[in-house]
XYZ file of C-alpha atoms in Angstrom:
264
model
C -13.230 -39.738 13.298
C -13.200 -41.198 9.815
C -10.028 -41.819 7.854
C -9.316 -40.770 4.283
C -7.175 -42.414 1.609
C -4.079 -40.577 0.451
C -3.067 -41.096 -3.158
C 0.351 -40.898 -4.778
C 0.614 -38.270 -7.536
C 0.835 -40.948 -10.243
C -2.522 -42.515 -9.252
C -4.393 -40.213 -11.604
C -7.384 -42.436 -12.357
C -7.842 -43.346 -8.685
C -7.693 -39.694 -7.633
C -10.254 -38.627 -10.208
C -12.566 -41.529 -9.403
C -12.403 -40.760 -5.688
C -13.000 -37.052 -6.271
C -15.968 -37.762 -8.522
C -17.532 -39.924 -5.799
C -16.604 -37.764 -2.777
C -15.895 -34.204 -3.992
C -12.463 -34.137 -2.387
C -9.163 -36.005 -2.666
C -5.847 -36.053 -0.794
C -2.529 -36.424 -2.609
C 0.745 -37.160 -0.849
C 3.986 -35.533 -2.022
C 2.191 -32.760 -3.882
C 5.324 -30.646 -3.424
C 8.981 -31.615 -3.385
C 11.098 -30.974 -0.310
C 12.871 -28.156 -2.185
C 9.535 -26.537 -3.047
C 8.360 -26.805 0.566
C 11.574 -25.153 1.751
C 11.292 -22.435 -0.894
C 7.707 -21.517 0.012
C 8.351 -21.549 3.753
C 11.437 -19.389 3.351
C 9.486 -17.031 1.085
C 6.676 -16.655 3.645
C 9.064 -16.129 6.550
C 11.022 -13.452 4.667
C 7.863 -11.721 3.476
C 6.319 -11.685 6.950
C 9.469 -10.112 8.327
C 9.630 -7.504 5.553
C 5.933 -6.522 5.356
C 4.306 -7.721 8.622
C 1.368 -5.310 8.329
C 0.288 -6.826 5.016
C 0.192 -10.239 6.688
C -1.889 -8.951 9.589
C 0.797 -9.811 12.105
C -0.171 -8.203 15.391
C -3.712 -7.409 14.242
C -5.231 -10.720 13.026
C -5.377 -14.213 14.509
C -4.674 -15.728 11.089
C -1.676 -14.331 9.230
C -2.570 -14.310 5.565
C -1.818 -12.517 2.314
C -4.282 -12.673 -0.555
C -2.483 -10.394 -3.034
C 1.004 -11.848 -2.690
C 1.065 -13.034 -6.325
C 0.990 -9.477 -7.690
C 4.625 -8.582 -7.075
C 6.188 -12.039 -6.964
C 6.510 -13.860 -10.305
C 8.550 -16.559 -8.562
C 5.204 -17.856 -7.262
C 3.580 -18.205 -10.694
C 4.735 -21.803 -11.173
C 2.766 -22.906 -8.109
C -0.566 -21.739 -9.532
C -0.543 -24.472 -12.196
C 1.715 -26.869 -10.352
C 2.319 -30.005 -12.448
C 1.445 -32.452 -9.664
C -2.142 -31.266 -9.318
C -3.076 -28.929 -12.162
C -3.745 -31.672 -14.769
C -6.231 -33.168 -12.281
C -7.877 -29.780 -11.813
C -8.185 -29.353 -15.587
C -9.988 -32.673 -15.800
C -12.340 -31.929 -12.901
C -13.284 -28.413 -14.006
C -12.866 -28.855 -17.743
C -10.717 -27.181 -20.380
C -12.213 -23.767 -19.558
C -10.624 -23.710 -16.078
C -9.818 -20.204 -14.833
C -7.663 -18.737 -12.067
C -9.625 -17.298 -9.138
C -7.369 -16.722 -6.093
C -3.910 -17.451 -4.629
C -3.007 -16.898 -0.980
C -1.015 -18.089 1.996
C -2.495 -18.621 5.458
C -0.858 -19.269 8.780
C -2.375 -20.008 12.146
C 0.600 -19.138 14.347
C 1.799 -21.096 17.360
C -0.427 -20.275 20.294
C -3.684 -20.439 18.327
C -3.731 -24.110 17.369
C -6.678 -24.930 19.629
C -8.972 -22.504 17.804
C -11.496 -24.356 15.594
C -13.644 -23.034 12.735
C -17.308 -23.714 11.992
C -18.323 -25.786 8.980
C -19.104 -23.594 5.978
C -19.143 -23.425 2.175
C -16.901 -21.084 0.201
C -19.607 -20.814 -2.456
C -23.131 -22.194 -2.678
C -23.868 -25.085 -5.009
C -25.998 -25.063 -8.149
C -27.098 -28.343 -9.678
C -25.511 -29.224 -12.988
C -28.868 -28.793 -14.700
C -28.461 -25.066 -14.089
C -25.005 -24.706 -15.615
C -23.638 -27.797 -17.379
C -25.754 -30.976 -17.384
C -23.092 -32.867 -19.355
C -20.182 -32.117 -17.029
C -18.785 -35.234 -15.333
C -18.123 -33.569 -11.967
C -20.431 -31.675 -9.617
C -17.862 -28.910 -9.254
C -17.962 -25.287 -10.458
C -15.167 -24.027 -8.229
C -12.277 -25.992 -6.771
C -9.623 -25.209 -4.173
C -6.225 -26.831 -3.869
C -4.506 -26.618 -0.490
C -0.833 -27.375 0.026
C 0.221 -28.144 3.595
C 3.511 -26.298 4.126
C 4.030 -27.702 7.612
C 3.339 -31.166 9.032
C -0.299 -31.511 10.106
C -0.848 -34.002 12.937
C -3.344 -34.485 15.767
C -1.366 -31.855 17.676
C -1.961 -29.196 15.021
C -5.078 -27.725 13.384
C -6.213 -29.617 10.291
C -8.545 -29.091 7.377
C -11.751 -31.125 7.565
C -14.402 -31.823 4.943
C -17.864 -33.397 4.863
C -17.885 -35.435 1.628
C -20.771 -34.760 -0.755
C -22.397 -32.180 1.508
C -22.531 -29.579 -1.274
C -26.266 -29.829 -2.137
C -27.412 -28.854 1.366
C -28.468 -25.316 2.253
C -26.782 -25.335 5.669
C -24.247 -27.421 7.576
C -27.020 -28.277 10.027
C -29.189 -29.598 7.186
C -26.327 -31.743 5.936
C -25.773 -33.245 9.380
C -29.473 -33.931 9.897
C -30.340 -35.228 6.445
C -27.294 -37.017 5.037
C -27.438 -40.794 5.361
C -23.640 -40.984 5.303
C -22.627 -37.805 7.156
C -18.899 -37.866 7.923
C -16.488 -35.204 9.135
C -13.112 -36.147 7.668
C -10.016 -34.611 9.313
C -7.170 -34.424 6.813
C -3.713 -34.810 8.259
C -0.438 -35.308 6.469
C 3.160 -34.279 6.085
C 4.246 -30.972 4.621
C 3.705 -31.180 0.872
C 0.336 -32.911 1.121
C -2.162 -31.568 -1.431
C -5.933 -31.423 -0.928
C -8.423 -30.864 -3.732
C -11.999 -30.056 -2.765
C -15.221 -28.771 -4.256
C -15.645 -25.453 -2.433
C -19.415 -25.968 -2.170
C -18.808 -28.870 0.231
C -18.932 -28.003 3.918
C -15.497 -27.791 5.449
C -13.807 -26.422 8.549
C -10.598 -26.181 10.504
C -10.399 -28.700 13.339
C -8.450 -27.636 16.401
C -5.252 -29.395 17.414
C -4.548 -30.912 20.801
C -1.814 -28.344 21.463
C -1.276 -24.673 20.634
C 0.981 -25.569 17.688
C 0.037 -23.708 14.498
C -0.088 -24.539 10.802
C 0.883 -22.940 7.475
C -0.902 -23.550 4.157
C -1.092 -22.261 0.600
C -4.500 -22.070 -1.116
C -5.308 -21.667 -4.800
C -8.879 -21.370 -6.079
C -10.007 -22.233 -9.584
C -13.187 -21.408 -11.488
C -14.753 -22.189 -14.859
C -15.163 -19.653 -17.635
C -18.959 -19.881 -17.378
C -18.978 -19.442 -13.592
C -19.433 -16.053 -11.942
C -16.247 -14.412 -10.673
C -15.473 -15.920 -7.263
C -14.371 -12.738 -5.449
C -14.509 -8.998 -5.987
C -11.058 -8.197 -4.653
C -8.390 -10.487 -6.155
C -5.814 -8.677 -8.313
C -4.348 -10.393 -11.370
C -0.938 -8.881 -12.175
C -0.195 -7.404 -15.580
C 2.340 -10.106 -16.498
C -0.446 -12.712 -16.215
C -3.475 -10.706 -17.316
C -1.633 -9.761 -20.509
C 0.458 -12.905 -20.861
C 1.936 -13.378 -24.364
C 0.752 -16.995 -24.418
C -2.962 -17.027 -25.442
C -3.692 -20.099 -23.296
C -2.215 -18.443 -20.228
C -4.005 -15.186 -21.009
C -7.277 -17.139 -21.152
C -6.523 -18.909 -17.869
C -6.107 -15.509 -16.155
C -8.999 -13.860 -18.020
C -11.679 -14.040 -15.327
C -11.052 -10.558 -13.976
C -12.552 -9.375 -10.718
C -13.893 -5.798 -10.433
C -10.677 -4.966 -8.557
C -8.543 -6.305 -11.423
C -10.566 -4.296 -13.932
C -9.947 -1.104 -11.947
C -6.285 -2.100 -11.596
C -5.984 -2.548 -15.368
C -7.833 0.698 -16.066
C -5.248 2.465 -13.874
C -2.402 0.999 -15.938
C -1.669 -1.803 -13.463
C -0.247 0.723 -11.013
C 0.074 -0.880 -7.590
C -1.061 1.397 -4.813
């Protein structure tokens, strides 16, 4: 397995240079210990209070993709100061919110891997922005909320695999094909171009893993999903810059707004 560098949050130029050359970057200490504790306590309490919404008992992965709607205490993590300035540089000033969710592979399922896949297919810059410095239309930031070691599942990425039609094509045709497992302590942040092929590697034990994922788009990019709901407090934010950031409404958000932002 290949190793990856891990940058300190203040190594801005190094992070951006590495991302530009590899389409991913790993940042240590993306969250403070207090923030890690807060998010883990929030998830644990929420899972206990609304287990059905997390898929507990019905899904292998416990996740919640609409958790932002009723919880303004999570808003600060969408544009977290450790990583958001980097994201603004990579995507440009027209960066837009696309999705916020938590995911947990519980203890007992840690040996379950995932196939390599893209979250969204890649278009060359000639088709959308030939002058943009990065080959990235959509970006995801992952925060590890638990320690990720060889014993636990870990996120893995194939650097610069985004132009290939399939994961098999990337493996067969790339001169420098590498599957990079990303391990790190709770609080580690990962930025990646979602057109790159990535997967979940299995751990050596049944120990699980908890993560928080936020997806970002560009104003000129198509809406990433059909189902994400943007809450009224953000969709109609009094600050014009924030209102613009949350302005890429999905069809579900449009229906939600048309219904007066009434949560069913």
